[in-house]
Coordinates of C-alpha atoms and ligand atoms in Angstrom, one line a residue:
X22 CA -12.8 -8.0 -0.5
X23 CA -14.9 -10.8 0.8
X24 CA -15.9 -10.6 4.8
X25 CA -16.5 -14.3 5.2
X26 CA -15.0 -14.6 8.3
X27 CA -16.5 -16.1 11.3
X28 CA -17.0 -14.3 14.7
X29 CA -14.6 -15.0 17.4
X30 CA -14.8 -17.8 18.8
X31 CA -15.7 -19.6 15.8
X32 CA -13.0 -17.7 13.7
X33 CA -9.6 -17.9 15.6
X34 CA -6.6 -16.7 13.3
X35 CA -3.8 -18.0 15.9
X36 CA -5.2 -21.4 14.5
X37 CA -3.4 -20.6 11.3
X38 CA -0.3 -19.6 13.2
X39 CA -0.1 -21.6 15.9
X40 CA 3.7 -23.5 14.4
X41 CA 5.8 -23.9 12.1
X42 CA 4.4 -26.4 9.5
X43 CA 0.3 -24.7 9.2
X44 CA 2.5 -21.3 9.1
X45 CA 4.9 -23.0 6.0
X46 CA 1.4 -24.4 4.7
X47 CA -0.3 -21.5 4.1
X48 CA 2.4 -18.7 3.2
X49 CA 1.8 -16.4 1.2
X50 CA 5.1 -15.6 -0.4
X51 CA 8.5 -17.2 0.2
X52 CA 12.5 -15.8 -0.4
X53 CA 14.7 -17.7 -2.6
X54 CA 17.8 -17.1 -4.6
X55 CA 16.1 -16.5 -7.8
X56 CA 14.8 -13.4 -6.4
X57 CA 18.2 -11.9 -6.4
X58 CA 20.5 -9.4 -8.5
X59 CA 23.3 -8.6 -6.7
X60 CA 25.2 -5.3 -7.5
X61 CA 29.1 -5.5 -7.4
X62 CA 31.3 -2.7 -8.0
X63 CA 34.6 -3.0 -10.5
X64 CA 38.0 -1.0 -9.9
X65 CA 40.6 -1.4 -12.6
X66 CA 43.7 -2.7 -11.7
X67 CA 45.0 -6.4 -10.8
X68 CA 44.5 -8.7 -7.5
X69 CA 42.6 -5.7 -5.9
X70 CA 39.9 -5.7 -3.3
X71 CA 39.1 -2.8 -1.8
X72 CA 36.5 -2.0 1.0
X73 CA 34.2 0.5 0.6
X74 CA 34.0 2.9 3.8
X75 CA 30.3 3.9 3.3
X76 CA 29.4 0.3 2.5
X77 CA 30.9 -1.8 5.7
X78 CA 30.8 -5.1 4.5
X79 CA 31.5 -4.5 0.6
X80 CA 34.2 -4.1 -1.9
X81 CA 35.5 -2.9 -5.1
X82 CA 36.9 -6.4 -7.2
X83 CA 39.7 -5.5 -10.0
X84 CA 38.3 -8.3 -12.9
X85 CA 40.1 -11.1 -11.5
X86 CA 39.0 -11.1 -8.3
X87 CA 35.3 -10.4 -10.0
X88 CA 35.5 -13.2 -11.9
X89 CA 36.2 -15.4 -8.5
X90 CA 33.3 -13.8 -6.9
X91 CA 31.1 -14.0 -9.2
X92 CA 31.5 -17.6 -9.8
X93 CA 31.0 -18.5 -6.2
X94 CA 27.9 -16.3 -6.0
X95 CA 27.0 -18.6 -9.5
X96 CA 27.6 -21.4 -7.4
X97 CA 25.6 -20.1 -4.7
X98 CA 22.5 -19.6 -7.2
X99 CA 22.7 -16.0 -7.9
X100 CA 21.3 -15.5 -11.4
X101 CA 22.4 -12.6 -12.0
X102 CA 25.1 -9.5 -11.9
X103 CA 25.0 -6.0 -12.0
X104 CA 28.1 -4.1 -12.2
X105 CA 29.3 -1.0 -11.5
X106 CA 32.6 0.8 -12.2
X107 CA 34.7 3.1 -10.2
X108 CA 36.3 5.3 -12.8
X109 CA 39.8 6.6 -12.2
X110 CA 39.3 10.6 -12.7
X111 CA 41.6 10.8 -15.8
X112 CA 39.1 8.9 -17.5
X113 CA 36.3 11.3 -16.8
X114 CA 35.1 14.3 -18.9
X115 CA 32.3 16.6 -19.8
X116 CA 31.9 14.6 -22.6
X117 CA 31.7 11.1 -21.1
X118 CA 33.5 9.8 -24.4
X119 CA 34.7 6.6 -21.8
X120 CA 31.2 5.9 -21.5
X121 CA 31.1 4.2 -24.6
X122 CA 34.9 2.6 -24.9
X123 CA 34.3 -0.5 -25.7
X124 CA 37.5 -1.5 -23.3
X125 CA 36.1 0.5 -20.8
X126 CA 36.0 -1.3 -17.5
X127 CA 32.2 -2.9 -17.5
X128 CA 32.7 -4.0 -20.8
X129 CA 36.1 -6.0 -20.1
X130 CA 34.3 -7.4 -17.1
X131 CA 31.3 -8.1 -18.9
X132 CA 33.6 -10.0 -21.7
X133 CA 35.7 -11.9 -19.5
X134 CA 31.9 -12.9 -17.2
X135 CA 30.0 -14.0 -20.1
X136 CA 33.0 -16.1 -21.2
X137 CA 33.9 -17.9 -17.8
X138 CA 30.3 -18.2 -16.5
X139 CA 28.1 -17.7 -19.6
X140 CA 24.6 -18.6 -17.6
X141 CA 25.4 -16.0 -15.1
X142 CA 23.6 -12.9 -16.4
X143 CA 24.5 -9.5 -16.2
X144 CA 23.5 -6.6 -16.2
X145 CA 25.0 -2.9 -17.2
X146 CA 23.5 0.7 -15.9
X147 CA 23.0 2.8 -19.2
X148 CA 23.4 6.2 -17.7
X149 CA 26.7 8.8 -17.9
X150 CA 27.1 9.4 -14.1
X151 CA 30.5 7.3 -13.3
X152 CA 32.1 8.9 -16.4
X153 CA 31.1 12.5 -16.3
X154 CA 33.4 14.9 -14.4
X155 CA 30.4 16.9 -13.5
X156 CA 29.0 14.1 -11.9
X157 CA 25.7 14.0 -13.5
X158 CA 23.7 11.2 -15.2
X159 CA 23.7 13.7 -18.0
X160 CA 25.7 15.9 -20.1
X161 CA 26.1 19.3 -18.5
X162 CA 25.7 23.0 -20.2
X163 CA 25.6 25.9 -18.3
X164 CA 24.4 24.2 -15.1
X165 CA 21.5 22.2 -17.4
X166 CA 21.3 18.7 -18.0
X167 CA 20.7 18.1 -21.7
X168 CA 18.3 15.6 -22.5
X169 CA 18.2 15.2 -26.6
X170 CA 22.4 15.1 -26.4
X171 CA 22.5 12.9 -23.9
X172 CA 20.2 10.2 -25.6
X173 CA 23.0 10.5 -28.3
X174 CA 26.0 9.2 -25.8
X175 CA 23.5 6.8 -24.1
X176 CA 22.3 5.1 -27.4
X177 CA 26.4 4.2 -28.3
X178 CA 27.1 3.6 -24.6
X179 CA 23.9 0.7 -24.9
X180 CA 25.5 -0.5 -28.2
X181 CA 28.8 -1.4 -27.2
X182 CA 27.5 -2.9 -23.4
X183 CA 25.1 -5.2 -25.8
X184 CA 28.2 -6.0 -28.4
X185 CA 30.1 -6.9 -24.8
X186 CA 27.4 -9.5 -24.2
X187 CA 25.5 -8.0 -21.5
X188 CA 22.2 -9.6 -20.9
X189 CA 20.1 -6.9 -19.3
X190 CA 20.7 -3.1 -19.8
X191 CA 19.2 -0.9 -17.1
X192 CA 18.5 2.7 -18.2
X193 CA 18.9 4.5 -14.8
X194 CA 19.7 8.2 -16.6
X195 CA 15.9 9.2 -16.1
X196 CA 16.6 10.9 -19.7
X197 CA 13.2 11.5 -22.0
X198 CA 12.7 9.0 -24.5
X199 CA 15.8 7.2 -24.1
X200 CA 14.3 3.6 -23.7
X201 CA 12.8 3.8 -27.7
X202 CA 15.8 5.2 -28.8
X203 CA 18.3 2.4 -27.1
X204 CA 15.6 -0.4 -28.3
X205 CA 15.0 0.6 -31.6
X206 CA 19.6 1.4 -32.0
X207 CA 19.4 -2.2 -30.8
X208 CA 17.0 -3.6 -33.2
X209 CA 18.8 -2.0 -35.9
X210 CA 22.0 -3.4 -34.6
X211 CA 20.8 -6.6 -34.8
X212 CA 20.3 -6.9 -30.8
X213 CA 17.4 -8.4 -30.8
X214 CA 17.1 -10.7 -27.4
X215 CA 18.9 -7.8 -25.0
X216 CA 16.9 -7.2 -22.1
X217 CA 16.1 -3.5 -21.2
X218 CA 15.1 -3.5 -17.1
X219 CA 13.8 0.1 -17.1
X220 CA 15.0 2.4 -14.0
X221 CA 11.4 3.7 -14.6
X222 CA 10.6 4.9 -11.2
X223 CA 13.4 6.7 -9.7
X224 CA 13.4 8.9 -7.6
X225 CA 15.9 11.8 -6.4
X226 CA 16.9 10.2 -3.2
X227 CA 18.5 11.1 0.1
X228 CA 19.6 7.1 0.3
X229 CA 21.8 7.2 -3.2
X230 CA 25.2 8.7 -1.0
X231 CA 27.2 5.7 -0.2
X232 CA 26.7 4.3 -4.3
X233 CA 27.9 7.7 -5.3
X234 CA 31.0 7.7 -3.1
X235 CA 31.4 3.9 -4.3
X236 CA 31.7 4.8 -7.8
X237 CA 33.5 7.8 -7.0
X238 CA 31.3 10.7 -8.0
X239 CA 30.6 12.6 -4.9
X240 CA 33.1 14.7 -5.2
X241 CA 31.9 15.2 -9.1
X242 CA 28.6 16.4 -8.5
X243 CA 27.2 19.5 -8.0
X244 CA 23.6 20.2 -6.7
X245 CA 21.5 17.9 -7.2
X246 CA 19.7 15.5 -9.5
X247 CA 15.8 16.8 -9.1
X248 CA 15.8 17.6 -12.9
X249 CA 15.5 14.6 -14.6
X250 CA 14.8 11.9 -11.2
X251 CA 11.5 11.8 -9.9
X252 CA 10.2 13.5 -6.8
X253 CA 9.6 11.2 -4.2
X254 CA 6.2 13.2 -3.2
X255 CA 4.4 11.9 -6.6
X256 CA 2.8 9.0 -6.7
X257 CA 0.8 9.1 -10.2
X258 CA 4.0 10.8 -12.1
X259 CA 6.4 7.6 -11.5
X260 CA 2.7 5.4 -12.9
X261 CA 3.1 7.7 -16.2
X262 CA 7.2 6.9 -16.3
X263 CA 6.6 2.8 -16.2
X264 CA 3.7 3.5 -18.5
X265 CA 5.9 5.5 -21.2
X266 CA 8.9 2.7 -20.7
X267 CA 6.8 -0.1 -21.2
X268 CA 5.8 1.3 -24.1
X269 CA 9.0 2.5 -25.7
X270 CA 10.1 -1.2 -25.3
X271 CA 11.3 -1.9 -22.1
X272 CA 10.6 -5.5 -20.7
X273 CA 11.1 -5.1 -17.1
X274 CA 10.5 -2.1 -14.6
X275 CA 12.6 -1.2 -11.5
X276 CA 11.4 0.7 -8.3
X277 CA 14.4 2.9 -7.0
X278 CA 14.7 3.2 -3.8
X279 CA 13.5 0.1 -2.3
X280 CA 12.0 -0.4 1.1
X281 CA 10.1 3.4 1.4
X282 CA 8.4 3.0 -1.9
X283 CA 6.4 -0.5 -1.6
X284 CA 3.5 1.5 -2.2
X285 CA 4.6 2.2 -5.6
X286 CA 6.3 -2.1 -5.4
X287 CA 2.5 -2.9 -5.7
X288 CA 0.6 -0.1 -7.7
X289 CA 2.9 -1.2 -10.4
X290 CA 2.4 -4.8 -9.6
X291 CA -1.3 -4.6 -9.9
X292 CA -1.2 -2.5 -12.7
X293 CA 0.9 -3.7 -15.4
X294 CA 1.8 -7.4 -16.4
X295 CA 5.7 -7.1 -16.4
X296 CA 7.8 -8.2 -13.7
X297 CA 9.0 -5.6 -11.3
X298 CA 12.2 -4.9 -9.4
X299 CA 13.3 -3.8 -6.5
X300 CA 16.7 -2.0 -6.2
X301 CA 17.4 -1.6 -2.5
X302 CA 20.6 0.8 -2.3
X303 CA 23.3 2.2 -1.3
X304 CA 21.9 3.7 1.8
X305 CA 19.6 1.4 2.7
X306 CA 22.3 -1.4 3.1
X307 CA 23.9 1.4 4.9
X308 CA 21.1 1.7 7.3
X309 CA 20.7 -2.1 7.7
X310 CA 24.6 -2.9 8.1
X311 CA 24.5 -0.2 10.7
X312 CA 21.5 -1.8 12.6
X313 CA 23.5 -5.6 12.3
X314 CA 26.6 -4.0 13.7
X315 CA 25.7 -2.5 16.1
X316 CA 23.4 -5.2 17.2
X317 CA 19.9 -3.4 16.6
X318 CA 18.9 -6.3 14.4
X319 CA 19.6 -10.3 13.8
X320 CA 21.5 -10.1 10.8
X321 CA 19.5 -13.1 8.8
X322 CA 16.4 -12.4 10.6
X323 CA 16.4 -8.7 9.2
X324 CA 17.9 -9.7 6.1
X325 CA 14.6 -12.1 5.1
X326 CA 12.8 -10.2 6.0
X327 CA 13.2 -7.0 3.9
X328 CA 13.4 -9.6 1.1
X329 CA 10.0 -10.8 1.9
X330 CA 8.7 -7.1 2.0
X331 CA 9.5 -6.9 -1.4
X332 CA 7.7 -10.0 -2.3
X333 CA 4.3 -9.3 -0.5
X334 CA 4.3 -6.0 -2.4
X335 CA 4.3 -8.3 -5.7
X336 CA 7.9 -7.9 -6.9
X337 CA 9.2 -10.5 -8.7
X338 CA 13.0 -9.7 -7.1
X339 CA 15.5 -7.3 -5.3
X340 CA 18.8 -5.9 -6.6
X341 CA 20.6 -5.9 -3.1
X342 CA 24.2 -5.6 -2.1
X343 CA 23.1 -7.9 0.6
X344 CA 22.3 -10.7 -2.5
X345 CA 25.5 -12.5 -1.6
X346 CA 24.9 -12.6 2.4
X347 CA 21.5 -13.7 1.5
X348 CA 22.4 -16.6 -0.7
X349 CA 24.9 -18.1 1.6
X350 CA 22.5 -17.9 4.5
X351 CA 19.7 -19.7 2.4
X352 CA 22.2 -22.4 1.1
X353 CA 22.8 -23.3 4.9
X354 CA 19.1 -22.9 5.3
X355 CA 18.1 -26.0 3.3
Ligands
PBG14 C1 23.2 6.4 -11.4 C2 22.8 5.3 -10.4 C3 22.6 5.5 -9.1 C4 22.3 4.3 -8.5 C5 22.3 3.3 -9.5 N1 22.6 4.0 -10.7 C6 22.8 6.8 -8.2 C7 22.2 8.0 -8.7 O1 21.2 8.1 -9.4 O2 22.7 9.0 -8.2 C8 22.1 4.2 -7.0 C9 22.3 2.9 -6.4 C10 22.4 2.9 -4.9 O3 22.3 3.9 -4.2 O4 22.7 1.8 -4.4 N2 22.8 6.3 -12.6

């Protein structure tokens, strides 16, 4: 760091603040729709929309109503999708054999998106959790989550999201070595343009309940998911995850949670040259929503500027259930 500075009274900063047009000038960073994924969740059915309790302000769509949603975030600017089922718990097993139906419900969806609005992209999580009775991101023996068995589900469940046209697969099953082996299944398969966005540092998190009660695995899951997620006290250990991703082929690399782990937004910034994501979740909308309600916080005031956090620690954008919210509020904006 340079210390070129003047001394007061030569060097004022407020001269640089002082309104609106020097502040626009000489920003640093700035919010815009591009920098948005916005995470929806999918309920099978017809004409449905149902609220989510934990998540005041956001629904489960059956496909129809997805599709109408969708098309007016698309309108709104939103570049991109990421969807999530809630899976009925007839459909669930030990096994996770729905996780790779190709008429499961995120493939449907994804089939019916990429045919309506084909330059909206989305994305599909690559992990076992919303179709695993046992709730777990992995399959389950004798209260162990199996690593080398699970990669075997994971690498079909990535091949038929890819042959449903999804654009970006997110690994989020914090599984060893499963990024090589779903890029090198797609290669093979002939997949060759299919984004992987890496899940690569995720951490077992206290702000994951409301997603889990969204998707309906709460009740699923038993203890908790410290053996394969990273622990939120380790700093150089998720450095070594994006590392090994980036290497077994992902393209892009997510920080999970969001807001309390900017630290980690700009080591991996700084460190490698592949563009970063945010995911702010479940319970940090929760939080926020709270705050809005209750009137703790201006809702677009606080809603920039988490966004913003995200940029100044270098990442390139946010998956937030707030993208929608967000987008509105900037199409007024301009
Ligand atoms: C599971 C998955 C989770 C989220 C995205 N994918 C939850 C978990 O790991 O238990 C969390 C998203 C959120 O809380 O908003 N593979």
């Amino acid at each position: 760091m340079f210390n070129y500075s003047a001394d007061f009274p030569f060097h004022r900063g407020r001269r640089l603040r002082k309104n609106s047009w020097i502040r626009d000038l000489v920003t640093e960073n700035y919010v815009s729709v591009n920098d948005l994924i916005w995470p929806i969740f999918v309920v099978e059915g017809e004409n449905k929309i149902e609220p989510i309790s934990e998540l005041p302000g956001i629904n489960r769509y059956s496909i129809d109503n997805l599709l109408k949603i969708a098309s007016s975030a698309f309108e709104l600017g939103i570049k991109c999708v990421a969807l999530f089922p809630y899976t009925p718990s007839k459909l669930k097993s030990e096994k996770c054999e729905e996780a790779y139906n190709p008429d499961n419900l995120v493939n449907k969806a994804t089939r019916l998106l990429k045919k309506e609005l084909p330059d909206l992209g989305v994305m599909l999580d690559v992990a076992l959790d919303p179709y695993n009775s046992l709730g777990h991101d992995g399959l389950v023996k004798k209260n162990k989550i199996l690593n080398d068995e699970t990669l075997e589900v994971l690498i079909k469940q990535s091949l038929v999201q890819a042959e449903s046209g999804a654009d970006i697969l997110g690994p989020s099953d914090m599984m060893d070595g499963r990024v090589k082996l779903i890029r090198e299944n797609l290669e093979k398969n002939n997949f060759k343009d299919t984004i992987i966005l890496s899940y690569s540092a995720k951490f077992s998190s206290g702000f994951y309940g409301p997603f889990r009660a969204a998707i309906g695995s709460s009740g699923n899951l038993k203890g908790d998911k410290k053996s394969y997620q990273l622990n939120y006290l380790n700093y150089k250990e998720a450095l070594k995850d994006v590392a090994l991703d980036l290497k077994e082929g992902a393209d892009m690399v997510m920080v999970k949670p969001g807001m309390p782990y900017l630290d980690l937004c700009r080591q991996i910034c700084d460190t490698f040259n592949v563009p970063t994501f945010a995911y702010q979740v479940s319970g940090e909308y929760a939080m926020l929503s709270n705050g809005i309600k209750n009137g703790t916080f201006d809702k677009n005031q606080i809603l920039i500027e988490t966004i913003s956090c995200f940029k100044r620690a270098g990442c390139n954008g946010v998956l937030t259930y707030f993208a929608y919210e967000i987008a509105k509020f900037l199409k007024t904006e301009n």
